[in-house]
Amino acid sequence: MTILLYDLVGRDTTRPFSPHCWKVAMALAHKGLAISTAPTRFLEVPAVESGVSKTVPVIRDGETVVADSFAIALYLDEAYPDRPTLFGGEGGKAMARFIERWSQLTIHPYVTTAAIIDLHAMQDEENAAYFRRSREQRLGKKLEDVVTARDAGLATFRAALEPLRSMLGYQPYIGGASPLFADYIVFGALQWARIATPYQLLDDSDVVAQWFARCLDLHGGLGRKAAAAA
Amino acid sequence: MTILLYDLVGRDTTRPFSPHCWKVAMALAHKGLAISTAPTRFLEVPAVESGVSKTVPVIRDGETVVADSFAIALYLDEAYPDRPTLFGGEGGKAMARFIERWSQLTIHPYVTTAAIIDLHAMQDEENAAYFRRSREQRLGKKLEDVVTARDAGLATFRAALEPLRSMLGYQPYIGGASPLFADYIVFGALQWARIATPYQLLDDSDVVAQWFARCLDLHGGLGRKAAAAA
């Protein structure tokens, strides 16, 4: 049976960009589950599965509908225990939450700063207007005034990745010898940036960039199926 | 059989202060293992177990000697698999390394800034001289010039704990419903500060402070057996 993923897109439906949807796409591939996607624009989210969630990802697996990327990963591990684990045990489940919070608070704000104009440009007219209105309200400034902090913030952003960089001196993945959902959490954030903006967040020589490249290669190069922004 | 822990102390041997030794003391209590401690001053470390390590903690368990707090925790879980796990599976082992790197890079530098004069004052004359010499060389400035950044850095330090603070909205411990070694990693850093300095790093109303208080209560209040600095 195929699992349906409601996946956030802009004008180009072949380049889904949501960090949270990417977490789930990678998790589904990790479990080896067949997938079909329903390309979903911002303004279509409230109608997904009769309004089950204010955000995507949402999945439908037969009669079961699950929203929220972390909840989906927990569901997949519970529903498909015979397939490769996404957490590597109860400790991994708990600590993946810490990594999610770290990624959300450390990486997401800077990706927003760096890519917000590009993300706006990816939307069709109606969705672009929604994106501008909702983001300007949330951030308290015009999109054009958000991106001005990009160059000045780059060094601080790269320095903030130091825990991940240091960890990669011990092991190739956050999950250890091989990737787990915790890797897909951080991957999702950087993939969001890769797809939205040509702005270079990481130096190529950075071990974090090398880890990200390894993640792009996973599951038949799934992450590379959406081209980087150019 | 009793496990021997070489535990870093200053003049007062009842107030061991090393963050890394506290990680191990908590891990041994978590496993329910009997322990004896060998109070060890900085200048005595090179002679511990015939110079096995440049740092403590070091443990001796019968014929086995292990150095490095993370390696000790891994050893304890492997040697005593029937006792409560410190990692909660392979995923937890891998992600605990991320949390160790985060703690080391986010919490330790500020505790050093905040407590370095107090740590110096805890040592006897000979060890104080060693501490001053080695730390001033490492930090590139006089101890008295390190601590001047304390007040100005406090808000940034507290903000840097936001991933932990946010995670505590989901679960009471980094390990989930109950503590794992990852909790003891972060606990060790804050216990180091608690024992060394009366300077208040956390606001009492902070959920991180409340989590730390829960950790102090664990294992018969082990962490409270060393009085806070006054």
Tab-separated table of C-alpha atoms in Angstrom:
chain	number	residue	atom	x	y	z
A	1	MET	CA	0.000	0.000	0.000
A	2	THR	CA	1.159	3.482	-0.848
A	3	ILE	CA	1.415	6.229	1.740
A	4	LEU	CA	0.194	9.623	0.610
A	5	LEU	CA	2.304	12.630	1.599
A	6	TYR	CA	0.861	16.123	1.326
A	7	ASP	CA	3.997	17.983	0.304
A	8	LEU	CA	4.379	21.757	0.251
A	9	VAL	CA	5.214	23.234	-3.156
A	10	GLY	CA	5.292	26.574	-4.921
A	11	ARG	CA	4.704	27.184	-8.620
A	12	ASP	CA	7.037	24.314	-9.584
A	13	THR	CA	5.478	21.151	-8.176
A	14	THR	CA	8.712	19.171	-8.767
A	15	ARG	CA	10.593	21.195	-6.160
A	16	PRO	CA	8.936	20.673	-2.774
A	17	PHE	CA	10.731	22.927	-0.297
A	18	SER	CA	9.319	22.462	3.208
A	19	PRO	CA	11.933	21.351	5.771
A	20	HIS	CA	9.314	19.395	7.665
A	21	CYS	CA	7.994	17.639	4.559
A	22	TRP	CA	11.568	16.700	3.626
A	23	LYS	CA	12.033	15.100	7.048
A	24	VAL	CA	9.049	12.889	6.279
A	25	ALA	CA	10.045	12.131	2.686
A	26	MET	CA	13.416	10.907	3.969
A	27	ALA	CA	11.777	8.957	6.794
A	28	LEU	CA	9.440	7.191	4.359
A	29	ALA	CA	12.389	6.283	2.120
A	30	HIS	CA	14.340	5.091	5.175
A	31	LYS	CA	11.473	2.736	6.010
A	32	GLY	CA	11.347	1.597	2.388
A	33	LEU	CA	7.681	2.517	2.094
A	34	ALA	CA	6.027	3.306	-1.216
A	35	ILE	CA	4.878	6.873	-1.433
A	36	SER	CA	2.714	9.104	-3.546
A	37	THR	CA	2.691	12.834	-3.060
A	38	ALA	CA	-0.059	15.406	-3.190
A	39	PRO	CA	1.595	18.715	-4.116
A	40	THR	CA	0.072	21.271	-1.790
A	41	ARG	CA	0.333	25.059	-1.831
A	42	PHE	CA	0.186	27.172	1.314
A	43	LEU	CA	-3.419	28.194	0.702
A	44	GLU	CA	-4.446	24.571	0.158
A	45	VAL	CA	-3.160	23.385	3.541
A	46	PRO	CA	-6.343	24.217	5.493
A	47	ALA	CA	-8.329	21.862	3.241
A	48	VAL	CA	-5.924	18.918	3.548
A	49	GLU	CA	-7.769	15.900	4.949
A	50	SER	CA	-10.729	18.038	6.029
A	51	GLY	CA	-8.545	20.487	7.921
A	52	VAL	CA	-6.730	18.040	10.183
A	53	SER	CA	-3.777	20.389	10.670
A	54	LYS	CA	-2.707	23.998	10.163
A	55	THR	CA	0.537	22.782	8.605
A	56	VAL	CA	1.960	20.070	6.398
A	57	PRO	CA	3.357	17.437	6.347
A	58	VAL	CA	0.279	15.320	6.691
A	59	ILE	CA	0.258	11.674	5.640
A	60	ARG	CA	-2.550	9.265	4.893
A	61	ASP	CA	-1.728	5.591	5.399
A	62	GLY	CA	-4.908	3.676	4.561
A	63	GLU	CA	-7.440	4.821	7.139
A	64	THR	CA	-4.857	6.578	9.287
A	65	VAL	CA	-4.083	10.286	8.947
A	66	VAL	CA	-1.133	11.737	10.853
A	67	ALA	CA	0.091	15.342	10.969
A	68	ASP	CA	3.395	16.816	12.264
A	69	SER	CA	6.757	15.480	11.114
A	70	PHE	CA	7.890	14.122	14.470
A	71	ALA	CA	4.523	12.462	15.126
A	72	ILE	CA	4.673	10.928	11.646
A	73	ALA	CA	8.129	9.467	12.322
A	74	LEU	CA	6.923	7.995	15.614
A	75	TYR	CA	3.879	6.570	13.824
A	76	LEU	CA	5.970	4.996	11.075
A	77	ASP	CA	8.288	3.283	13.571
A	78	GLU	CA	5.318	1.943	15.507
A	79	ALA	CA	3.284	0.888	12.462
A	80	TYR	CA	6.249	-0.691	10.645
A	81	PRO	CA	8.469	-2.154	13.374
A	82	ASP	CA	9.994	-4.749	11.027
A	83	ARG	CA	11.493	-2.086	8.777
A	84	PRO	CA	14.647	-0.082	9.605
A	85	THR	CA	14.199	1.925	12.773
A	86	LEU	CA	14.063	5.725	12.609
A	87	PHE	CA	15.092	6.213	16.232
A	88	GLY	CA	17.236	3.287	17.372
A	89	GLY	CA	15.353	2.754	20.615
A	90	GLU	CA	13.620	4.769	23.321
A	91	GLY	CA	16.674	6.887	24.113
A	92	GLY	CA	16.951	7.862	20.478
A	93	LYS	CA	13.292	8.891	20.418
A	94	ALA	CA	13.791	11.174	23.389
A	95	MET	CA	17.067	12.697	22.216
A	96	ALA	CA	15.772	13.258	18.681
A	97	ARG	CA	13.395	15.755	20.291
A	98	PHE	CA	16.345	17.693	21.656
A	99	ILE	CA	17.918	17.693	18.204
A	100	GLU	CA	14.643	18.850	16.676
A	101	ARG	CA	14.480	21.759	19.089
A	102	TRP	CA	18.151	22.591	18.430
A	103	SER	CA	17.625	22.531	14.669
A	104	GLN	CA	14.452	24.600	14.872
A	105	LEU	CA	16.033	27.249	17.089
A	106	THR	CA	19.551	27.302	15.614
A	107	ILE	CA	19.166	26.644	11.895
A	108	HIS	CA	15.630	27.648	10.966
A	109	PRO	CA	15.839	31.348	11.914
A	110	TYR	CA	18.919	31.869	9.760
A	111	VAL	CA	17.502	29.942	6.800
A	112	THR	CA	14.454	32.167	7.075
A	113	THR	CA	16.712	35.220	6.983
A	114	ALA	CA	18.764	33.904	4.091
A	115	ALA	CA	15.999	32.491	1.899
A	116	ILE	CA	12.828	34.430	2.598
A	117	ILE	CA	12.905	36.510	-0.585
A	118	ASP	CA	13.616	33.393	-2.646
A	119	LEU	CA	10.837	31.478	-0.903
A	120	HIS	CA	8.473	34.322	-1.738
A	121	ALA	CA	9.570	34.227	-5.369
A	122	MET	CA	8.826	30.486	-5.593
A	123	GLN	CA	5.099	30.985	-4.941
A	124	ASP	CA	2.352	31.785	-7.432
A	125	GLU	CA	0.729	35.186	-7.096
A	126	GLU	CA	-1.962	34.273	-4.609
A	127	ASN	CA	0.346	32.198	-2.404
A	128	ALA	CA	3.094	34.820	-2.588
A	129	ALA	CA	0.646	37.383	-1.200
A	130	TYR	CA	-0.286	35.002	1.633
A	131	PHE	CA	3.382	34.234	2.346
A	132	ARG	CA	4.307	37.909	2.508
A	133	ARG	CA	1.371	38.812	4.742
A	134	SER	CA	1.814	35.925	7.202
A	135	ARG	CA	5.634	36.168	7.424
A	136	GLU	CA	5.726	39.921	7.746
A	137	GLN	CA	3.206	39.671	10.566
A	138	ARG	CA	5.197	36.918	12.297
A	139	LEU	CA	8.580	38.597	11.880
A	140	GLY	CA	7.387	42.148	12.422
A	141	LYS	CA	9.159	43.526	9.370
A	142	LYS	CA	9.056	43.582	5.598
A	143	LEU	CA	10.593	40.561	3.809
A	144	GLU	CA	13.071	42.910	2.157
A	145	ASP	CA	14.221	44.050	5.608
A	146	VAL	CA	14.627	40.465	6.865
A	147	VAL	CA	17.136	39.471	4.201
A	148	THR	CA	19.413	42.446	4.866
A	149	ALA	CA	20.764	40.595	7.923
A	150	ARG	CA	21.980	37.723	5.746
A	151	ASP	CA	25.636	38.570	5.155
A	152	ALA	CA	26.211	39.909	8.652
A	153	GLY	CA	24.673	36.768	10.167
A	154	LEU	CA	26.535	34.166	8.151
A	155	ALA	CA	29.588	33.764	10.395
A	156	THR	CA	27.417	33.494	13.500
A	157	PHE	CA	25.235	30.894	11.790
A	158	ARG	CA	28.222	28.786	10.801
A	159	ALA	CA	29.655	29.039	14.322
A	160	ALA	CA	26.323	27.903	15.771
A	161	LEU	CA	26.700	24.602	13.903
A	162	GLU	CA	29.815	23.783	15.933
A	163	PRO	CA	28.134	21.062	18.070
A	164	LEU	CA	27.193	19.184	14.893
A	165	ARG	CA	30.628	19.822	13.371
A	166	SER	CA	32.375	18.574	16.497
A	167	MET	CA	30.134	15.495	16.693
A	168	LEU	CA	31.060	14.593	13.124
A	169	GLY	CA	34.597	14.043	14.404
A	170	TYR	CA	33.250	11.029	16.277
A	171	GLN	CA	30.769	9.493	13.863
A	172	PRO	CA	29.494	9.987	10.304
A	173	TYR	CA	25.829	10.588	11.197
A	174	ILE	CA	23.855	12.013	14.112
A	175	GLY	CA	22.390	8.510	14.290
A	176	GLY	CA	25.897	7.022	14.595
A	177	ALA	CA	27.313	4.748	11.891
A	178	SER	CA	24.189	5.227	9.783
A	179	PRO	CA	21.457	7.864	9.614
A	180	LEU	CA	18.358	8.070	11.783
A	181	PHE	CA	15.448	10.493	11.890
A	182	ALA	CA	17.631	12.965	13.813
A	183	ASP	CA	19.757	13.292	10.663
A	184	TYR	CA	16.667	13.921	8.565
A	185	ILE	CA	15.574	16.652	10.986
A	186	VAL	CA	18.739	18.677	10.391
A	187	PHE	CA	18.908	17.635	6.737
A	188	GLY	CA	15.409	19.023	6.210
A	189	ALA	CA	16.473	22.454	7.412
A	190	LEU	CA	19.469	22.611	5.085
A	191	GLN	CA	17.568	21.072	2.171
A	192	TRP	CA	14.955	23.817	2.551
A	193	ALA	CA	17.766	26.339	2.078
A	194	ARG	CA	19.357	24.377	-0.805
A	195	ILE	CA	16.122	24.285	-2.778
A	196	ALA	CA	15.042	27.854	-2.043
A	197	THR	CA	18.181	29.936	-2.422
A	198	PRO	CA	21.496	29.957	-4.284
A	199	TYR	CA	23.016	31.762	-1.282
A	200	GLN	CA	25.788	29.535	0.090
A	201	LEU	CA	25.156	28.787	3.741
A	202	LEU	CA	28.032	26.351	4.187
A	203	ASP	CA	31.616	26.371	3.009
A	204	ASP	CA	32.333	23.307	0.848
A	205	SER	CA	35.257	22.333	3.088
A	206	ASP	CA	32.995	22.230	6.153
A	207	VAL	CA	32.404	18.711	7.506
A	208	VAL	CA	28.777	19.745	7.959
A	209	ALA	CA	28.563	20.332	4.193
A	210	GLN	CA	30.135	16.908	3.656
A	211	TRP	CA	27.610	15.280	5.988
A	212	PHE	CA	24.805	17.089	4.120
A	213	ALA	CA	26.167	15.769	0.813
A	214	ARG	CA	26.124	12.235	2.256
A	215	CYS	CA	22.490	12.767	3.231
A	216	LEU	CA	21.680	13.957	-0.303
A	217	ASP	CA	23.103	10.653	-1.578
A	218	LEU	CA	20.919	8.507	0.681
A	219	HIS	CA	17.988	6.443	-0.596
A	220	GLY	CA	18.992	6.587	-4.230
A	221	GLY	CA	19.860	10.262	-4.100
A	222	LEU	CA	16.327	11.230	-3.111
A	223	GLY	CA	17.386	14.672	-1.914
A	224	ARG	CA	19.009	15.479	-5.262
A	225	LYS	CA	15.808	14.827	-7.195
A	226	ALA	CA	14.876	18.421	-6.452
A	227	ALA	CA	17.486	20.667	-8.048
A	228	ALA	CA	19.362	23.170	-5.966
A	229	ALA	CA	18.360	26.775	-6.494
A	230	ALA	CA	20.457	28.495	-9.112
B	1	MET	CA	32.475	-5.369	43.927
B	2	THR	CA	33.095	-1.682	44.348
B	3	ILE	CA	34.074	0.556	41.463
B	4	LEU	CA	36.764	3.092	42.226
B	5	LEU	CA	36.255	6.615	40.844
B	6	TYR	CA	39.166	9.039	40.752
B	7	ASP	CA	37.286	12.240	41.477
B	8	LEU	CA	38.699	15.735	41.085
B	9	VAL	CA	38.759	17.800	44.292
B	10	GLY	CA	40.284	20.968	45.657
B	11	ARG	CA	41.204	21.657	49.287
B	12	ASP	CA	37.833	20.333	50.490
B	13	THR	CA	37.699	16.666	49.500
B	14	THR	CA	33.929	16.499	50.215
B	15	ARG	CA	33.122	18.857	47.345
B	16	PRO	CA	34.265	17.238	44.092
B	17	PHE	CA	33.656	19.767	41.328
B	18	SER	CA	34.583	18.310	37.921
B	19	PRO	CA	31.692	18.253	35.441
B	20	HIS	CA	33.041	15.103	33.846
B	21	CYS	CA	33.472	13.299	37.164
B	22	TRP	CA	29.900	14.254	38.104
B	23	LYS	CA	28.656	12.672	34.882
B	24	VAL	CA	30.284	9.430	35.983
B	25	ALA	CA	29.162	9.641	39.617
B	26	MET	CA	25.571	9.984	38.377
B	27	ALA	CA	26.036	7.183	35.839
B	28	LEU	CA	27.345	4.815	38.524
B	29	ALA	CA	24.380	5.666	40.776
B	30	HIS	CA	21.998	5.173	37.813
B	31	LYS	CA	23.432	1.678	37.337
B	32	GLY	CA	23.121	1.031	41.088
B	33	LEU	CA	26.785	0.165	41.357
B	34	ALA	CA	28.730	0.449	44.610
B	35	ILE	CA	31.400	3.101	44.438
B	36	SER	CA	34.423	4.289	46.355
B	37	THR	CA	36.155	7.510	45.435
B	38	ALA	CA	39.777	8.492	45.352
B	39	PRO	CA	39.886	12.267	45.867
B	40	THR	CA	42.355	13.540	43.289
B	41	ARG	CA	43.890	16.994	42.913
B	42	PHE	CA	44.908	18.425	39.550
B	43	LEU	CA	48.596	17.711	40.135
B	44	GLU	CA	47.853	14.113	41.120
B	45	VAL	CA	46.054	13.294	37.851
B	46	PRO	CA	49.207	12.322	35.914
B	47	ALA	CA	49.933	9.590	38.478
B	48	VAL	CA	46.415	8.087	38.433
B	49	GLU	CA	46.597	4.405	37.443
B	50	SER	CA	50.185	4.784	36.229
B	51	GLY	CA	49.337	7.748	33.994
B	52	VAL	CA	46.533	6.170	31.974
B	53	SER	CA	45.001	9.552	31.128
B	54	LYS	CA	45.753	13.263	31.192
B	55	THR	CA	42.351	13.899	32.782
B	56	VAL	CA	39.903	12.431	35.259
B	57	PRO	CA	37.447	10.772	35.560
B	58	VAL	CA	39.169	7.437	35.534
B	59	ILE	CA	37.505	4.355	36.995
B	60	ARG	CA	38.897	1.007	38.099
B	61	ASP	CA	36.449	-1.893	37.998
B	62	GLY	CA	38.396	-4.951	39.152
B	63	GLU	CA	41.081	-5.416	36.525
B	64	THR	CA	39.570	-2.914	34.116
B	65	VAL	CA	40.618	0.728	34.009
B	66	VAL	CA	38.638	3.174	31.861
B	67	ALA	CA	39.231	6.889	31.291
B	68	ASP	CA	36.953	9.567	29.752
B	69	SER	CA	33.399	10.083	30.954
B	70	PHE	CA	31.664	9.036	27.733
B	71	ALA	CA	33.845	5.939	27.370
B	72	ILE	CA	33.095	5.067	30.995
B	73	ALA	CA	29.347	5.319	30.406
B	74	LEU	CA	29.633	3.091	27.334
B	75	TYR	CA	31.712	0.617	29.351
B	76	LEU	CA	29.212	0.523	32.205
B	77	ASP	CA	26.305	-0.196	29.862
B	78	GLU	CA	28.238	-2.966	28.173
B	79	ALA	CA	29.637	-4.509	31.372
B	80	TYR	CA	26.337	-4.301	33.272
B	81	PRO	CA	23.610	-4.873	30.678
B	82	ASP	CA	21.110	-6.164	33.244
B	83	ARG	CA	21.089	-2.877	35.131
B	84	PRO	CA	19.209	0.262	34.006
B	85	THR	CA	20.460	1.464	30.643
B	86	LEU	CA	22.340	4.756	30.366
B	87	PHE	CA	21.545	5.240	26.679
B	88	GLY	CA	18.252	3.554	25.835
B	89	GLY	CA	19.585	1.834	22.727
B	90	GLU	CA	21.980	2.481	19.869
B	91	GLY	CA	20.234	5.675	18.742
B	92	GLY	CA	20.559	7.077	22.235
B	93	LYS	CA	24.272	6.287	22.277
B	94	ALA	CA	24.815	8.173	19.047
B	95	MET	CA	22.647	11.182	19.950
B	96	ALA	CA	24.163	11.460	23.436
B	97	ARG	CA	27.382	12.364	21.614
B	98	PHE	CA	25.629	15.289	19.958
B	99	ILE	CA	24.334	16.415	23.342
B	100	GLU	CA	27.824	16.080	24.821
B	101	ARG	CA	29.245	18.288	22.089
B	102	TRP	CA	26.411	20.789	22.547
B	103	SER	CA	26.948	20.942	26.301
B	104	GLN	CA	30.711	21.238	25.960
B	105	LEU	CA	30.477	24.044	23.414
B	106	THR	CA	27.435	25.902	24.765
B	107	ILE	CA	27.567	25.572	28.545
B	108	HIS	CA	31.199	24.917	29.458
B	109	PRO	CA	32.705	28.152	28.088
B	110	TYR	CA	30.281	30.285	30.081
B	111	VAL	CA	30.717	28.268	33.282
B	112	THR	CA	34.448	28.778	32.840
B	113	THR	CA	33.870	32.529	32.518
B	114	ALA	CA	31.531	32.650	35.487
B	115	ALA	CA	33.380	30.373	37.894
B	116	ILE	CA	37.071	30.526	37.080
B	117	ILE	CA	38.058	32.749	40.004
B	118	ASP	CA	36.032	30.574	42.380
B	119	LEU	CA	37.559	27.401	40.948
B	120	HIS	CA	40.985	28.891	41.511
B	121	ALA	CA	40.085	29.742	45.096
B	122	MET	CA	39.008	26.136	45.782
B	123	GLN	CA	42.514	24.772	45.177
B	124	ASP	CA	45.389	24.478	47.625
B	125	GLU	CA	48.403	26.680	46.956
B	126	GLU	CA	50.286	24.341	44.662
B	127	ASN	CA	47.208	23.330	42.640
B	128	ALA	CA	46.010	26.928	42.445
B	129	ALA	CA	49.314	27.884	40.841
B	130	TYR	CA	48.955	25.040	38.344
B	131	PHE	CA	45.341	25.988	37.617
B	132	ARG	CA	46.231	29.637	37.014
B	133	ARG	CA	49.191	28.796	34.783
B	134	SER	CA	47.378	26.190	32.639
B	135	ARG	CA	44.100	28.132	32.296
B	136	GLU	CA	45.766	31.453	31.537
B	137	GLN	CA	47.784	29.733	28.838
B	138	ARG	CA	44.691	28.049	27.370
B	139	LEU	CA	42.492	31.149	27.512
B	140	GLY	CA	45.191	33.638	26.590
B	141	LYS	CA	44.362	36.025	29.417
B	142	LYS	CA	44.577	36.439	33.164
B	143	LEU	CA	41.864	34.720	35.239
B	144	GLU	CA	40.799	38.135	36.529
B	145	ASP	CA	40.232	39.259	32.943
B	146	VAL	CA	38.166	36.172	32.092
B	147	VAL	CA	35.557	36.753	34.775
B	148	THR	CA	34.907	40.348	33.725
B	149	ALA	CA	32.745	39.006	30.862
B	150	ARG	CA	30.401	37.295	33.320
B	151	ASP	CA	27.581	39.813	33.714
B	152	ALA	CA	27.587	40.868	30.083
B	153	GLY	CA	27.446	37.215	28.963
B	154	LEU	CA	24.652	36.029	31.223
B	155	ALA	CA	21.703	36.837	28.932
B	156	THR	CA	23.399	35.239	25.943
B	157	PHE	CA	24.176	32.137	27.996
B	158	ARG	CA	20.582	31.796	29.145
B	159	ALA	CA	19.332	32.272	25.580
B	160	ALA	CA	21.711	29.565	24.357
B	161	LEU	CA	19.892	27.052	26.577
B	162	GLU	CA	16.707	27.553	24.559
B	163	PRO	CA	16.863	24.134	22.799
B	164	LEU	CA	16.923	22.419	26.205
B	165	ARG	CA	14.230	24.742	27.538
B	166	SER	CA	12.011	24.103	24.529
B	167	MET	CA	12.543	20.337	24.740
B	168	LEU	CA	11.411	20.390	28.365
B	169	GLY	CA	7.985	21.410	27.067
B	170	TYR	CA	7.719	17.919	25.581
B	171	GLN	CA	9.273	15.673	28.226
B	172	PRO	CA	10.741	15.936	31.746
B	173	TYR	CA	14.236	14.652	30.882
B	174	ILE	CA	16.549	14.658	27.884
B	175	GLY	CA	16.221	10.880	28.148
B	176	GLY	CA	12.415	11.167	27.928
B	177	ALA	CA	10.173	10.135	30.828
B	178	SER	CA	13.230	9.345	32.961
B	179	PRO	CA	16.889	10.413	32.891
B	180	LEU	CA	19.653	8.904	30.798
B	181	PHE	CA	23.359	9.661	30.496
B	182	ALA	CA	22.520	12.629	28.255
B	183	ASP	CA	20.875	14.272	31.270
B	184	TYR	CA	23.960	13.630	33.370
B	185	ILE	CA	26.127	15.233	30.695
B	186	VAL	CA	24.291	18.550	30.968
B	187	PHE	CA	23.755	18.125	34.702
B	188	GLY	CA	27.516	17.782	35.176
B	189	ALA	CA	28.141	21.149	33.568
B	190	LEU	CA	25.620	22.958	35.767
B	191	GLN	CA	26.672	21.044	38.901
B	192	TRP	CA	30.245	22.192	38.275
B	193	ALA	CA	28.944	25.771	38.376
B	194	ARG	CA	26.720	25.129	41.412
B	195	ILE	CA	29.588	23.768	43.476
B	196	ALA	CA	32.173	26.301	42.380
B	197	THR	CA	30.383	29.632	42.421
B	198	PRO	CA	27.507	31.411	44.178
B	199	TYR	CA	26.913	33.347	40.936
B	200	GLN	CA	23.389	32.527	39.766
B	201	LEU	CA	23.497	31.151	36.239
B	202	LEU	CA	19.798	30.303	35.994
B	203	ASP	CA	16.672	32.109	37.067
B	204	ASP	CA	14.688	30.000	39.539
B	205	SER	CA	11.585	30.252	37.354
B	206	ASP	CA	13.450	28.768	34.371
B	207	VAL	CA	12.287	25.267	33.450
B	208	VAL	CA	15.978	24.425	32.982
B	209	ALA	CA	16.552	25.271	36.657
B	210	GLN	CA	13.585	23.062	37.539
B	211	TRP	CA	14.983	20.194	35.482
B	212	PHE	CA	18.361	20.686	37.199
B	213	ALA	CA	16.639	20.532	40.599
B	214	ARG	CA	14.993	17.250	39.575
B	215	CYS	CA	18.421	15.908	38.644
B	216	LEU	CA	19.790	16.975	42.049
B	217	ASP	CA	17.027	14.893	43.654
B	218	LEU	CA	17.894	11.731	41.717
B	219	HIS	CA	19.566	8.709	43.290
B	220	GLY	CA	18.846	9.704	46.881
B	221	GLY	CA	19.789	13.324	46.294
B	222	LEU	CA	23.341	12.420	45.281
B	223	GLY	CA	23.973	15.788	43.685
B	224	ARG	CA	22.999	17.642	46.864
B	225	LYS	CA	25.590	15.802	48.952
B	226	ALA	CA	28.050	18.432	47.824
B	227	ALA	CA	26.837	21.805	49.091
B	228	ALA	CA	26.291	24.645	46.666
B	229	ALA	CA	28.878	27.399	46.812
B	230	ALA	CA	27.869	30.199	49.184
